[in-house]
mmCIF file of C-alpha atoms and ligand atoms in Angstrom:
data_model
loop_
_atom_site.group_PDB
_atom_site.id
_atom_site.type_symbol
_atom_site.label_atom_id
_atom_site.label_comp_id
_atom_site.label_asym_id
_atom_site.label_seq_id
_atom_site.Cartn_x
_atom_site.Cartn_y
_atom_site.Cartn_z
ATOM 1 C CA MET A 856 0.000 0.000 0.000
ATOM 2 C CA ASP A 857 1.258 3.461 -0.864
ATOM 3 C CA PHE A 858 0.878 5.974 1.935
ATOM 4 C CA SER A 859 2.968 8.790 0.434
ATOM 5 C CA SER A 860 -0.025 11.159 0.512
ATOM 6 C CA PHE A 861 -0.314 10.624 4.283
ATOM 7 C CA LYS A 862 3.277 11.496 5.189
ATOM 8 C CA GLY A 863 3.627 14.388 7.615
ATOM 9 C CA ARG A 864 -0.126 14.778 8.139
ATOM 10 C CA SER A 865 -1.707 15.367 11.513
ATOM 11 C CA LEU A 866 -4.978 13.946 12.810
ATOM 12 C CA VAL A 867 -6.864 16.590 14.793
ATOM 13 C CA ASN A 868 -10.243 15.173 13.756
ATOM 14 C CA TRP A 869 -11.491 13.252 10.680
ATOM 15 C CA VAL A 870 -12.771 16.340 8.856
ATOM 16 C CA SER A 871 -9.803 16.626 6.486
ATOM 17 C CA TYR A 872 -9.623 12.885 5.671
ATOM 18 C CA SER A 873 -11.550 11.431 2.740
ATOM 19 C CA PRO A 874 -13.561 8.209 3.005
ATOM 20 C CA GLU A 875 -10.965 6.532 0.743
ATOM 21 C CA GLU A 876 -8.153 7.575 3.093
ATOM 22 C CA ILE A 877 -10.033 6.323 6.150
ATOM 23 C CA ARG A 878 -10.657 3.045 4.282
ATOM 24 C CA ARG A 879 -6.918 2.683 3.645
ATOM 25 C CA LEU A 880 -6.139 3.252 7.313
ATOM 26 C CA LEU A 881 -8.651 0.549 8.229
ATOM 27 C CA GLU A 882 -6.956 -1.859 5.805
ATOM 28 C CA LEU A 883 -3.544 -1.028 7.261
ATOM 29 C CA ALA A 884 -4.892 -1.559 10.784
ATOM 30 C CA ARG A 885 -6.134 -4.985 9.763
ATOM 31 C CA THR A 886 -2.708 -5.844 8.342
ATOM 32 C CA VAL A 887 -0.797 -4.697 11.432
ATOM 33 C CA LYS A 888 -3.212 -6.635 13.626
ATOM 34 C CA GLU A 889 -2.534 -9.808 11.627
ATOM 35 C CA GLN A 890 1.207 -9.161 11.845
ATOM 36 C CA ALA A 891 1.014 -8.687 15.599
ATOM 37 C CA LYS A 892 -1.064 -11.875 16.007
ATOM 38 C CA SER A 893 1.407 -13.916 13.968
ATOM 39 C CA GLY A 894 4.251 -12.681 16.168
ATOM 40 C CA GLU A 895 5.965 -10.802 13.354
ATOM 41 C CA CYS A 896 8.487 -8.432 14.861
ATOM 42 C CA ARG A 897 9.284 -5.387 12.786
ATOM 43 C CA GLN A 898 11.207 -2.250 13.621
ATOM 44 C CA ARG A 899 9.332 0.295 11.552
ATOM 45 C CA PHE A 900 9.847 3.091 14.083
ATOM 46 C CA ALA A 901 13.533 2.342 14.761
ATOM 47 C CA GLY A 902 15.357 5.593 15.394
ATOM 48 C CA LYS A 903 12.086 7.505 15.812
ATOM 49 C CA THR A 904 10.639 9.275 18.831
ATOM 50 C CA ILE A 905 7.154 10.406 19.821
ATOM 51 C CA ALA A 906 6.132 12.907 22.519
ATOM 52 C CA LEU A 907 2.971 11.889 24.358
ATOM 53 C CA ILE A 908 1.481 14.954 26.053
ATOM 54 C CA PHE A 909 -1.295 14.321 28.568
ATOM 55 C CA GLU A 910 -3.301 17.019 30.376
ATOM 56 C CA LYS A 911 -6.012 14.444 31.189
ATOM 57 C CA ARG A 912 -5.693 10.860 32.413
ATOM 58 C CA SER A 913 -5.632 7.850 30.120
ATOM 59 C CA THR A 914 -5.251 4.091 30.183
ATOM 60 C CA ARG A 915 -6.047 2.895 26.656
ATOM 61 C CA THR A 916 -4.810 5.800 24.580
ATOM 62 C CA ARG A 917 -1.527 6.176 26.399
ATOM 63 C CA CYS A 918 -0.845 2.434 26.426
ATOM 64 C CA ALA A 919 -1.857 2.025 22.776
ATOM 65 C CA PHE A 920 0.531 4.777 21.665
ATOM 66 C CA GLU A 921 3.374 3.615 23.924
ATOM 67 C CA THR A 922 3.188 -0.079 23.099
ATOM 68 C CA ALA A 923 2.486 0.363 19.381
ATOM 69 C CA PHE A 924 5.411 2.745 19.005
ATOM 70 C CA GLY A 925 7.795 0.919 21.321
ATOM 71 C CA GLU A 926 7.329 -2.559 19.883
ATOM 72 C CA GLU A 927 8.271 -1.190 16.454
ATOM 73 C CA GLY A 928 11.586 0.015 17.854
ATOM 74 C CA GLY A 929 10.575 3.638 18.527
ATOM 75 C CA HIS A 930 11.062 5.617 21.726
ATOM 76 C CA PRO A 931 7.917 7.150 23.282
ATOM 77 C CA VAL A 932 8.337 9.935 25.848
ATOM 78 C CA PHE A 933 5.420 10.552 28.245
ATOM 79 C CA LEU A 934 4.949 14.195 29.227
ATOM 80 C CA SER A 935 2.195 15.132 31.651
ATOM 81 C CA SER A 936 1.220 18.771 31.918
ATOM 82 C CA ASN A 937 2.954 18.775 35.317
ATOM 83 C CA ASP A 938 6.215 18.076 33.530
ATOM 84 C CA ILE A 939 6.329 20.548 30.679
ATOM 85 C CA GLN A 940 5.545 24.164 29.947
ATOM 86 C CA LEU A 941 2.523 24.062 27.698
ATOM 87 C CA GLY A 942 0.693 27.338 27.582
ATOM 88 C CA ALA A 943 1.813 27.987 31.176
ATOM 89 C CA LYS A 944 5.255 29.552 31.028
ATOM 90 C CA GLU A 945 5.722 28.998 27.314
ATOM 91 C CA SER A 946 3.270 29.482 24.481
ATOM 92 C CA ILE A 947 1.813 26.445 22.735
ATOM 93 C CA GLU A 948 3.377 27.701 19.483
ATOM 94 C CA ASP A 949 6.873 27.752 21.002
ATOM 95 C CA THR A 950 6.488 24.345 22.652
ATOM 96 C CA ALA A 951 5.292 22.953 19.319
ATOM 97 C CA ARG A 952 8.300 24.287 17.443
ATOM 98 C CA VAL A 953 10.754 22.945 20.011
ATOM 99 C CA LEU A 954 9.179 19.475 20.238
ATOM 100 C CA GLY A 955 8.944 19.354 16.443
ATOM 101 C CA ARG A 956 12.734 19.708 16.286
ATOM 102 C CA MET A 957 13.261 16.769 18.622
ATOM 103 C CA PHE A 958 10.468 14.288 17.955
ATOM 104 C CA SER A 959 9.174 12.452 14.884
ATOM 105 C CA ALA A 960 5.549 12.983 16.030
ATOM 106 C CA ILE A 961 3.458 14.331 18.907
ATOM 107 C CA GLN A 962 0.299 13.037 20.593
ATOM 108 C CA PHE A 963 -1.825 15.442 22.617
ATOM 109 C CA ARG A 964 -4.647 14.637 25.044
ATOM 110 C CA GLY A 965 -6.248 17.514 26.853
ATOM 111 C CA TYR A 966 -9.012 20.048 27.096
ATOM 112 C CA SER A 967 -8.923 22.463 24.219
ATOM 113 C CA GLN A 968 -9.209 21.478 20.569
ATOM 114 C CA LYS A 969 -7.438 24.756 19.823
ATOM 115 C CA THR A 970 -4.321 23.449 21.608
ATOM 116 C CA VAL A 971 -4.002 20.351 19.428
ATOM 117 C CA GLU A 972 -4.681 22.419 16.322
ATOM 118 C CA THR A 973 -2.014 24.957 17.297
ATOM 119 C CA LEU A 974 0.465 22.148 17.956
ATOM 120 C CA ALA A 975 -0.328 20.722 14.516
ATOM 121 C CA GLN A 976 0.080 24.109 12.898
ATOM 122 C CA TYR A 977 3.510 24.840 14.402
ATOM 123 C CA ALA A 978 5.252 21.514 15.075
ATOM 124 C CA GLY A 979 6.254 20.547 11.547
ATOM 125 C CA VAL A 980 5.715 16.873 12.448
ATOM 126 C CA PRO A 981 2.470 14.855 12.632
ATOM 127 C CA VAL A 982 0.324 15.705 15.666
ATOM 128 C CA TYR A 983 -2.399 13.285 16.814
ATOM 129 C CA ASN A 984 -5.446 14.208 18.861
ATOM 130 C CA GLY A 985 -5.647 11.616 21.635
ATOM 131 C CA LEU A 986 -8.906 13.266 22.926
ATOM 132 C CA THR A 987 -9.993 16.822 23.516
ATOM 133 C CA ASP A 988 -13.262 18.224 24.850
ATOM 134 C CA GLU A 989 -14.532 18.261 21.258
ATOM 135 C CA TYR A 990 -13.182 15.178 19.478
ATOM 136 C CA HIS A 991 -11.704 11.704 19.988
ATOM 137 C CA PRO A 992 -10.695 10.679 16.455
ATOM 138 C CA THR A 993 -8.376 7.746 17.199
ATOM 139 C CA GLN A 994 -11.129 6.112 19.265
ATOM 140 C CA VAL A 995 -13.675 6.008 16.492
ATOM 141 C CA LEU A 996 -11.335 4.431 13.939
ATOM 142 C CA ALA A 997 -11.047 1.499 16.349
ATOM 143 C CA ASP A 998 -14.829 1.484 16.733
ATOM 144 C CA VAL A 999 -15.405 1.255 12.991
ATOM 145 C CA MET A 1000 -12.797 -1.516 12.772
ATOM 146 C CA THR A 1001 -14.634 -3.428 15.513
ATOM 147 C CA ILE A 1002 -17.976 -3.122 13.706
ATOM 148 C CA GLU A 1003 -16.391 -4.291 10.465
ATOM 149 C CA GLU A 1004 -14.780 -7.278 12.163
ATOM 150 C CA GLU A 1005 -18.111 -8.248 13.678
ATOM 151 C CA PHE A 1006 -20.264 -8.005 10.570
ATOM 152 C CA GLY A 1007 -17.682 -8.374 7.772
ATOM 153 C CA THR A 1008 -18.734 -4.981 6.419
ATOM 154 C CA ILE A 1009 -19.737 -1.515 7.585
ATOM 155 C CA GLU A 1010 -21.835 -0.733 4.546
ATOM 156 C CA GLY A 1011 -25.400 0.073 5.524
ATOM 157 C CA LYS A 1012 -24.814 -0.918 9.154
ATOM 158 C CA PHE A 1013 -26.806 1.006 11.767
ATOM 159 C CA LEU A 1014 -24.968 2.462 14.766
ATOM 160 C CA VAL A 1015 -26.839 4.102 17.640
ATOM 161 C CA PHE A 1016 -25.071 6.274 20.211
ATOM 162 C CA ILE A 1017 -27.170 6.773 23.321
ATOM 163 C CA GLY A 1018 -26.227 9.185 26.115
ATOM 164 C CA ASP A 1019 -24.389 12.516 26.082
ATOM 165 C CA GLY A 1020 -24.909 13.333 22.412
ATOM 166 C CA ARG A 1021 -22.675 16.383 22.409
ATOM 167 C CA ASN A 1022 -19.545 14.768 23.810
ATOM 168 C CA ASN A 1023 -16.247 14.127 22.047
ATOM 169 C CA VAL A 1024 -16.994 10.472 21.259
ATOM 170 C CA ALA A 1025 -20.525 11.047 19.922
ATOM 171 C CA ARG A 1026 -19.359 13.915 17.709
ATOM 172 C CA SER A 1027 -16.449 11.903 16.317
ATOM 173 C CA LEU A 1028 -18.672 8.881 15.654
ATOM 174 C CA MET A 1029 -21.060 11.118 13.733
ATOM 175 C CA ILE A 1030 -18.255 12.404 11.503
ATOM 176 C CA ILE A 1031 -16.718 9.018 10.713
ATOM 177 C CA SER A 1032 -20.124 7.370 10.208
ATOM 178 C CA ALA A 1033 -21.262 10.110 7.829
ATOM 179 C CA LYS A 1034 -18.084 9.743 5.796
ATOM 180 C CA MET A 1035 -18.044 5.949 5.768
ATOM 181 C CA GLY A 1036 -21.709 5.258 4.989
ATOM 182 C CA ILE A 1037 -22.743 3.977 8.420
ATOM 183 C CA HIS A 1038 -26.311 4.947 9.368
ATOM 184 C CA PHE A 1039 -25.913 6.846 12.624
ATOM 185 C CA THR A 1040 -28.419 7.929 15.251
ATOM 186 C CA ILE A 1041 -27.788 9.887 18.431
ATOM 187 C CA ILE A 1042 -30.407 9.329 21.117
ATOM 188 C CA SER A 1043 -30.075 11.844 23.927
ATOM 189 C CA PRO A 1044 -32.052 14.437 25.863
ATOM 190 C CA ARG A 1045 -32.547 17.619 23.823
ATOM 191 C CA GLU A 1046 -30.250 19.528 26.185
ATOM 192 C CA LEU A 1047 -27.417 17.257 25.051
ATOM 193 C CA PHE A 1048 -27.934 17.273 21.293
ATOM 194 C CA PRO A 1049 -24.779 17.940 19.253
ATOM 195 C CA ASP A 1050 -24.429 21.412 17.752
ATOM 196 C CA ARG A 1051 -26.478 22.008 14.649
ATOM 197 C CA ASN A 1052 -23.546 23.131 12.472
ATOM 198 C CA LEU A 1053 -21.694 19.869 12.905
ATOM 199 C CA VAL A 1054 -24.862 17.866 12.237
ATOM 200 C CA GLU A 1055 -25.473 19.820 9.024
ATOM 201 C CA THR A 1056 -21.878 19.289 7.874
ATOM 202 C CA CYS A 1057 -22.135 15.577 8.580
ATOM 203 C CA ARG A 1058 -25.384 15.400 6.602
ATOM 204 C CA LEU A 1059 -23.524 16.792 3.572
ATOM 205 C CA TRP A 1060 -20.956 13.969 3.798
ATOM 206 C CA ALA A 1061 -23.760 11.503 4.418
ATOM 207 C CA GLU A 1062 -25.469 12.514 1.180
ATOM 208 C CA LYS A 1063 -22.389 11.269 -0.655
ATOM 209 C CA SER A 1064 -21.830 8.106 1.371
ATOM 210 C CA GLY A 1065 -25.490 7.081 1.608
ATOM 211 C CA ALA A 1066 -25.528 7.272 5.406
ATOM 212 C CA LYS A 1067 -28.559 8.527 7.302
ATOM 213 C CA ILE A 1068 -27.847 10.807 10.288
ATOM 214 C CA THR A 1069 -30.596 11.146 12.903
ATOM 215 C CA ILE A 1070 -30.643 13.125 16.166
ATOM 216 C CA THR A 1071 -33.534 12.313 18.486
ATOM 217 C CA ASP A 1072 -34.610 12.070 22.118
ATOM 218 C CA ASP A 1073 -36.839 9.079 21.348
ATOM 219 C CA ILE A 1074 -35.456 5.821 22.768
ATOM 220 C CA ALA A 1075 -37.709 3.762 20.458
ATOM 221 C CA GLN A 1076 -35.457 4.863 17.568
ATOM 222 C CA VAL A 1077 -32.931 2.259 18.712
ATOM 223 C CA LYS A 1078 -35.027 -0.301 16.813
ATOM 224 C CA GLY A 1079 -33.013 -2.101 14.151
ATOM 225 C CA ALA A 1080 -29.597 -1.079 15.525
ATOM 226 C CA ASP A 1081 -26.640 -3.303 14.643
ATOM 227 C CA ALA A 1082 -24.542 -1.695 17.376
ATOM 228 C CA VAL A 1083 -25.525 0.275 20.465
ATOM 229 C CA TYR A 1084 -22.788 2.544 21.816
ATOM 230 C CA THR A 1085 -22.637 4.572 24.999
ATOM 231 C CA ASP A 1086 -20.077 6.593 26.939
ATOM 232 C CA VAL A 1087 -19.828 8.094 30.413
ATOM 233 C CA TRP A 1088 -22.445 10.657 31.426
ATOM 234 C CA VAL A 1089 -19.753 12.972 32.750
ATOM 235 C CA SER A 1090 -16.657 13.430 30.643
ATOM 236 C CA MET A 1091 -13.269 14.414 32.031
ATOM 237 C CA GLY A 1092 -13.331 18.055 33.061
ATOM 238 C CA GLU A 1093 -17.121 18.135 33.620
ATOM 239 C CA GLU A 1094 -17.163 16.579 37.099
ATOM 240 C CA SER A 1095 -19.260 19.429 38.551
ATOM 241 C CA LEU A 1096 -22.156 18.437 36.246
ATOM 242 C CA LYS A 1097 -22.521 14.945 37.709
ATOM 243 C CA GLU A 1098 -25.862 15.433 39.465
ATOM 244 C CA LEU A 1099 -27.479 17.246 36.574
ATOM 245 C CA ARG A 1100 -26.323 14.619 34.088
ATOM 246 C CA THR A 1101 -27.540 11.772 36.263
ATOM 247 C CA VAL A 1102 -31.034 13.277 36.262
ATOM 248 C CA LEU A 1103 -30.973 13.937 32.527
ATOM 249 C CA LEU A 1104 -29.447 10.647 31.423
ATOM 250 C CA SER A 1105 -30.842 8.015 33.789
ATOM 251 C CA PRO A 1106 -33.715 7.224 31.376
ATOM 252 C CA TYR A 1107 -31.092 6.576 28.679
ATOM 253 C CA GLN A 1108 -29.166 3.818 30.450
ATOM 254 C CA VAL A 1109 -28.167 0.898 28.223
ATOM 255 C CA ASN A 1110 -29.592 -2.175 29.935
ATOM 256 C CA ASP A 1111 -31.242 -5.439 28.863
ATOM 257 C CA SER A 1112 -34.565 -3.733 28.275
ATOM 258 C CA LEU A 1113 -32.943 -1.128 25.991
ATOM 259 C CA MET A 1114 -31.061 -3.842 24.074
ATOM 260 C CA GLU A 1115 -34.373 -5.699 23.608
ATOM 261 C CA LYS A 1116 -35.798 -2.597 21.960
ATOM 262 C CA THR A 1117 -33.336 -3.049 19.068
ATOM 263 C CA GLU A 1118 -35.361 -6.147 18.086
ATOM 264 C CA ASN A 1119 -32.090 -7.399 16.612
ATOM 265 C CA SER A 1120 -30.578 -10.505 18.190
ATOM 266 C CA SER A 1121 -27.236 -9.811 16.427
ATOM 267 C CA CYS A 1122 -26.934 -6.315 17.862
ATOM 268 C CA ILE A 1123 -23.634 -5.718 19.681
ATOM 269 C CA PHE A 1124 -22.774 -3.340 22.506
ATOM 270 C CA LEU A 1125 -19.855 -0.900 22.302
ATOM 271 C CA HIS A 1126 -18.279 1.501 24.816
ATOM 272 C CA CYS A 1127 -15.030 3.463 24.469
ATOM 273 C CA LEU A 1128 -14.249 2.792 28.167
ATOM 274 C CA PRO A 1129 -13.643 3.572 30.959
ATOM 275 C CA ALA A 1130 -17.235 2.662 31.916
ATOM 276 C CA VAL A 1131 -19.188 3.507 35.043
ATOM 277 C CA LYS A 1132 -21.115 0.257 35.392
ATOM 278 C CA GLY A 1133 -24.604 0.801 36.763
ATOM 279 C CA GLN A 1134 -24.807 4.292 35.287
ATOM 280 C CA GLU A 1135 -24.633 4.584 31.494
ATOM 281 C CA VAL A 1136 -24.559 0.780 31.116
ATOM 282 C CA SER A 1137 -25.796 -2.073 33.276
ATOM 283 C CA VAL A 1138 -23.390 -4.778 34.427
ATOM 284 C CA GLU A 1139 -25.471 -7.378 32.529
ATOM 285 C CA VAL A 1140 -24.966 -5.645 29.192
ATOM 286 C CA ILE A 1141 -21.273 -4.765 29.458
ATOM 287 C CA GLU A 1142 -20.425 -8.227 30.810
ATOM 288 C CA GLY A 1143 -22.924 -9.971 28.539
ATOM 289 C CA THR A 1144 -22.608 -11.859 25.262
ATOM 290 C CA ARG A 1145 -23.376 -8.833 23.094
ATOM 291 C CA SER A 1146 -20.501 -6.789 24.504
ATOM 292 C CA ARG A 1147 -17.460 -6.207 22.265
ATOM 293 C CA VAL A 1148 -15.768 -3.638 24.493
ATOM 294 C CA TRP A 1149 -12.518 -5.598 24.971
ATOM 295 C CA GLU A 1150 -12.096 -6.166 21.230
ATOM 296 C CA GLN A 1151 -12.741 -2.462 20.800
ATOM 297 C CA ALA A 1152 -10.072 -1.563 23.386
ATOM 298 C CA GLU A 1153 -7.531 -3.859 21.711
ATOM 299 C CA ASN A 1154 -8.259 -2.304 18.336
ATOM 300 C CA ARG A 1155 -7.176 1.076 19.703
ATOM 301 C CA LYS A 1156 -3.615 -0.191 19.491
ATOM 302 C CA HIS A 1157 -3.798 -1.560 15.942
ATOM 303 C CA THR A 1158 -5.551 1.500 14.558
ATOM 304 C CA ILE A 1159 -3.180 3.908 16.319
ATOM 305 C CA LYS A 1160 -0.223 1.962 14.955
ATOM 306 C CA ALA A 1161 -1.722 2.204 11.468
ATOM 307 C CA ILE A 1162 -2.205 5.981 11.790
ATOM 308 C CA MET A 1163 1.415 6.438 12.921
ATOM 309 C CA LEU A 1164 2.813 4.134 10.223
ATOM 310 C CA ALA A 1165 0.924 6.001 7.516
ATOM 311 C CA THR A 1166 1.852 9.506 8.628
ATOM 312 C CA ILE A 1167 5.393 9.313 10.085
HETATM 313 N N1 CP B 765 -11.152 5.129 25.416
HETATM 314 C C1 CP B 765 -10.139 5.855 25.890
HETATM 315 O O1 CP B 765 -9.698 6.849 25.297
HETATM 316 O O2 CP B 765 -9.623 5.400 27.051
HETATM 317 P P1 CP B 765 -8.542 6.135 27.945
HETATM 318 O O3 CP B 765 -9.187 7.383 28.494
HETATM 319 O O4 CP B 765 -8.171 5.152 29.014
HETATM 320 O O5 CP B 765 -7.366 6.495 27.083
HETATM 321 N N1 NVA B 766 -16.204 11.228 26.842
HETATM 322 C C1 NVA B 766 -15.169 10.641 27.652
HETATM 323 C C2 NVA B 766 -14.326 9.715 26.836
HETATM 324 C C3 NVA B 766 -13.241 9.007 27.581
HETATM 325 C C4 NVA B 766 -12.431 8.107 26.703
HETATM 326 C C5 NVA B 766 -14.325 11.740 28.275
HETATM 327 O O1 NVA B 766 -14.014 12.696 27.582
HETATM 328 O O2 NVA B 766 -14.023 11.643 29.467
#
């Protein structure tokens, strides 16, 4: 596969990637997964370094980047915001230019989307968004891979996100689904609908891909879903909203009764994790036979490796 058009590119969200490019990344992820399973040991990042900047906590994203990069012979350097000057005593622009002189790539997880976009603008090396308040692009590539593995195809599949419809995961799922032809519905209280502009933009992509994008507060719309996806009610940085969210989102818990409403015995359950069992999802569902959350978590590593291989 030729990835010359990917070299040097950042991933701040999926907006600037075409469906064909996302398809190629999915194919590469499948290949690297097969290589990893067969025990093939390659050194494709030998002599390379990546800076992993974290303002927020992480298990999966950090470990996926570190292990994927390290096992290919590269050297990952973890930098928490307690360790470096990032917008505190040094501007983001200056930090970006310095790190860009030392590292082959940069990953950023934190609050502001503007920060990751500024890093990407100034670093001169690929910058990956490992989650901001607005987007979580690396997550949703793994999610699409998981759906494709389950059903053999994503074409015409129907994904329902239920919960906080304006959060980083829901918004990113809407973008990638619209581009890739996955029918996508957000079910959430009206107060938590995603912003209209993003929905309209996604509908334009969906016209081309054949996807249908629906935003509703009606739980019955889960009928026919091939995959039901939820995420925490309170994202990192929003801890003060816990009580309000619990009131708003309790009727939207994913439990056996909700899964029954799909009327689809092949419907799977997805969650980006970490999960608060008993809140957004019942123990029965996340631990049950429909759950694919561990496959999904594993696929974070293969998809992140594919993104780095294509762009570095
Ligand atoms: N899904 C996900 O991004 O997990 P972490 O917060 O543990 O990285
Ligand atoms: N919406 C969640 C996702 C965690 C992976 C958060 O931002 O905390």
